[in-house]
Amino acid sequence: MYRLFLLILLLGNLSLAQRGKITGRIVEEDSQPIIGANIIISGTSYGGATDEKGRYEIIGIPYGQYTMEVSCVGYEKVSKKVTIDKELTQINFILRESAIETEQVLITASKFEQKKEDLSVSAFVIKPDLISHKNYLAFDELLRDIPGIQVNLEQVSIRGSSGYSKGVGARVLVAINGIPFYSGDNGDIVWEMIPISDIERVEVIKGPASSLYGTSAIGGVINIITKDVAQVPVTYIKSYAGFYDNPSYEIWKWNNNLRTFYGTEISHSSSTGGVGYTISIKKFDNMSYRQNDFRKNYLGYFKVNKTIDTNQSILLFGNYLYMDRGNFLYWKDSRNALVPKDEDNGNTVKSNRFFSGLVYNNRLTENLNSTFKLSYYYTRFDGYGIEVTTSIANLFRTEAIFNYSNRGNFNYTGGIEISGSIVKSNIFSDTRFRGGALYFQTEYRGIKNLIATLGLRYDYIKLDTIKGKNAVTPRIGLNYKITSDLILRSSVGTGFRAPTPAEVFTMAGIAGGIDVEQNPDLKSETSFSFESGLIYSPSEHFNIDVAFYQTDYNNFIEPNLTKTGDIKFINLTKARIQGTEILCNWGAVPSLLNLTLAYNYMWARDIEKNSPMKYRPRNTFNLQIGFTKQPFELNADFRYSSKVEEIDFELTEPPLALIKDGYKRVPVYVIDLAGGVNFIFSNIAATLKLSVKNLLNYNYVELIGNLAPIRNYTLSAEIYF
Amino acid sequence: MKKVLLIILFSVLLLLKCNGGIEPEPVKPEGPTGFKGKITFTGTWPEGVKRTHLVVFKKPIEKTDDFFPPNLSFVSDSIPYGSSVFNYSSIENNFLPIFQLGEGTYSYVVVAQSKTETISFERKDWYVVGVYCNNNNQSSPKELILCAGEITEGVNINVDFNNPPPQPPN
């Protein structure tokens, strides 16, 4: 009887054991819901999945301590210890996207979606979480961390394609959603205009891509893909503030005030009735660590996306930048490294820029897709020095792309492009430019494990009164999967770049006592390049990519000092850039610790003189360490580049010696650290980040007479609601 | 994990190799850097000469391009036609002030003449008539050494129109 009583009491206790309910949301880092994520409570049969709003609910869980595991295809798995000791427990999760390196999808290499493992050229993809975690404030900061890319002040170069020419005549085509983004007068790229918070990913094609993209892509392509508009309303606010540390030497301290920088961005994204939109405004100022190098910026950005039906969609976006900045050209001397030359002090530049693009997609048949792109770029800058220099440029561009795939062995892509610009300027003259192009590319998959690509592009370019120029740029690419984890790729092709109006027609003093001469005889430069690479991916957590590349340039355009002491853009007869690049991604502790190592050896030389080309380091090395243990993340980046051998010695040495101590240059060793914590507070996803850039406070130059940013600290806060 | 630590250790070692990078130049003596001296002319001045300059080159002239900037480092004011003696100072007689002489060694200091009205930057327009040299041997140019903040004196050149020096490559 006593035993029966005990049994009844025990069963009663069991049936009356307290049970709780867990609810919560599972979202991406930008607060977008993750649908269909699985939640299990380890060691039990309890579990659930998220709905279309990312919500989940698990009921009837006995009180106790458990481990919850959340997983979803395309995201890194997360686990968390929880204690159920009350009726309702709310637990939210933030998941990070994960992608196996070779399975990444790119659209830039062939103007249609391809897996990275199917490409015949070197490519690199920067994922949005990386952009966010490293607390980048400007797009060029991000580029400095990409192996094979070098940034000299504002000028970007892939595998040595450019030296330094004040941003004039870019050899890397930067595009937003596939639409080229360079100005109509000097062909420069203004990094401040790029809306960092709306970047979905950045695709980098290393090596000439003229056979698809024409002029400016002779060195490669950087394509910025913006995010899809949010399906549920999301407001995003980011604020940051930071300051520069004291310079290394007391004599460099030119001002006793704390040199600060700050910015605030507010954006809202939503969808209603098949129309999605994103609007954003941003104000960001920087006092700079150097005198007369301040920047005050306002950036406005909008994007509207309409899905007309299952076959048609339209995207319209635009950004406007107002910039008021000092014009620091070169230091006074190495004892006054943060102070400009007396004659340049007080010079300022004000600029207004508006860029807008429209992308219309129409799937005409099951096999035929068409894309129509239209863009307009207005730029105006006024430089205030001894004289006022002004340039106003209007650049129009349109492109139609057709892609046919019958799901057989062939895939065809073709397109037509028309562009033109009108420049009114007292330094580049009043000039007009127009160009047209036709291109075609076919991909063949008829042989097992082999993908062959053949492309051809014809360009016609007419620069004002100068005789029109034609260019034909073919390319052949091969991708062969030797085994399931070893891929061989090879590419041979030609490229070309037409001189920009600024390179041909500039006729002005550029301060510091230097004048620029016109050169209407400047020819287009052409290139012949070869690349071969191997990707070895023995596991999803490790891959190594080795590439050998060589590009021969004819009529390479570089600024040069004339006999009369002026600067003039001239054609170097022949130049050759050869190198090898090794890139290794390693998930040392999957989902916890990731490493990226990259080494690039590059020998860039003027073949006629057998001398190194200016501003190209022979050796570069990058090490990136990312540690994530939700809710914390920590990233450390180290980059090294060897001392550049050749610089503008004409400007640094007697007799001109316009840049005193300008010969001073050193190898570059830079460490950046960024740490952050993600959390959800009252259903608001938030992130706090702290970063230290140039941790060692190492003093180096990217361009002669321009000390790179000294150590600086940034604290930022982001919320999504 | 050991491999990760090795990589980090390697990076730390690499960093230890680097110093603080660019440093300010030590203080240099104040005052101008330059040279002065006397040019003596012997013989009859050639007819049609419009320009006579003292010219300084950083390196010896081995090819036509070496005749111009950046190797061309200094050009004096034009010496009056028919002069027998010309006392000069690189500070006071600098024809192209954009050219600033700095400290260092200059390998070829000459007097050159041209028959063009305006200054020419074509090699073919110039003829060397006197060389700053060792022991009056015009085939053995003497190096001009300039120290920061100092004026080097006694840079004298004899021009003998009857005994012209060897000409640099044309």
mmCIF file of C-alpha atoms in Angstrom, chain A residues 166 327 329-330 343-344 347 349 381 383-390 425-428 505-518 565-567 658, chain B residues 98:
data_model
loop_
_atom_site.group_PDB
_atom_site.id
_atom_site.type_symbol
_atom_site.label_atom_id
_atom_site.label_comp_id
_atom_site.label_asym_id
_atom_site.label_seq_id
_atom_site.Cartn_x
_atom_site.Cartn_y
_atom_site.Cartn_z
ATOM 1 C CA LYS A 166 45.530 61.420 -59.311
ATOM 2 C CA ASN A 327 43.035 69.808 -51.036
ATOM 3 C CA LEU A 329 48.521 67.462 -52.329
ATOM 4 C CA TYR A 330 51.942 66.866 -50.820
ATOM 5 C CA GLU A 343 51.311 77.385 -51.610
ATOM 6 C CA ASP A 344 48.675 74.614 -51.364
ATOM 7 C CA ASN A 347 43.058 75.230 -51.323
ATOM 8 C CA VAL A 349 37.436 71.556 -53.593
ATOM 9 C CA PHE A 381 33.822 70.074 -59.108
ATOM 10 C CA GLY A 383 38.733 73.735 -57.091
ATOM 11 C CA TYR A 384 39.571 76.882 -55.168
ATOM 12 C CA GLY A 385 43.240 77.827 -55.179
ATOM 13 C CA ILE A 386 45.050 80.703 -56.810
ATOM 14 C CA GLU A 387 42.677 80.113 -59.714
ATOM 15 C CA VAL A 388 39.255 78.500 -59.742
ATOM 16 C CA THR A 389 39.250 75.263 -61.700
ATOM 17 C CA THR A 390 35.920 73.901 -62.788
ATOM 18 C CA SER A 425 35.882 72.605 -68.071
ATOM 19 C CA ASN A 426 38.598 75.206 -67.844
ATOM 20 C CA ILE A 427 41.221 72.535 -67.228
ATOM 21 C CA PHE A 428 40.115 69.645 -69.459
ATOM 22 C CA PHE A 505 43.161 67.683 -72.877
ATOM 23 C CA THR A 506 44.277 68.725 -69.396
ATOM 24 C CA MET A 507 46.021 72.053 -69.602
ATOM 25 C CA ALA A 508 46.469 73.493 -66.155
ATOM 26 C CA GLY A 509 48.728 74.033 -63.233
ATOM 27 C CA ILE A 510 48.168 71.286 -60.684
ATOM 28 C CA ALA A 511 49.775 73.228 -57.869
ATOM 29 C CA GLY A 512 53.227 72.768 -56.462
ATOM 30 C CA GLY A 513 54.647 74.579 -59.492
ATOM 31 C CA ILE A 514 53.750 71.750 -61.895
ATOM 32 C CA ASP A 515 51.873 72.369 -65.140
ATOM 33 C CA VAL A 516 50.139 69.734 -67.220
ATOM 34 C CA GLU A 517 50.457 69.788 -71.005
ATOM 35 C CA GLN A 518 47.856 68.590 -73.494
ATOM 36 C CA GLY A 565 59.582 70.353 -66.580
ATOM 37 C CA ASP A 566 55.843 69.903 -67.230
ATOM 38 C CA ILE A 567 53.701 66.807 -66.751
ATOM 39 C CA LEU A 658 59.148 69.930 -55.731
ATOM 40 C CA ILE B 98 62.324 76.031 -60.547
#
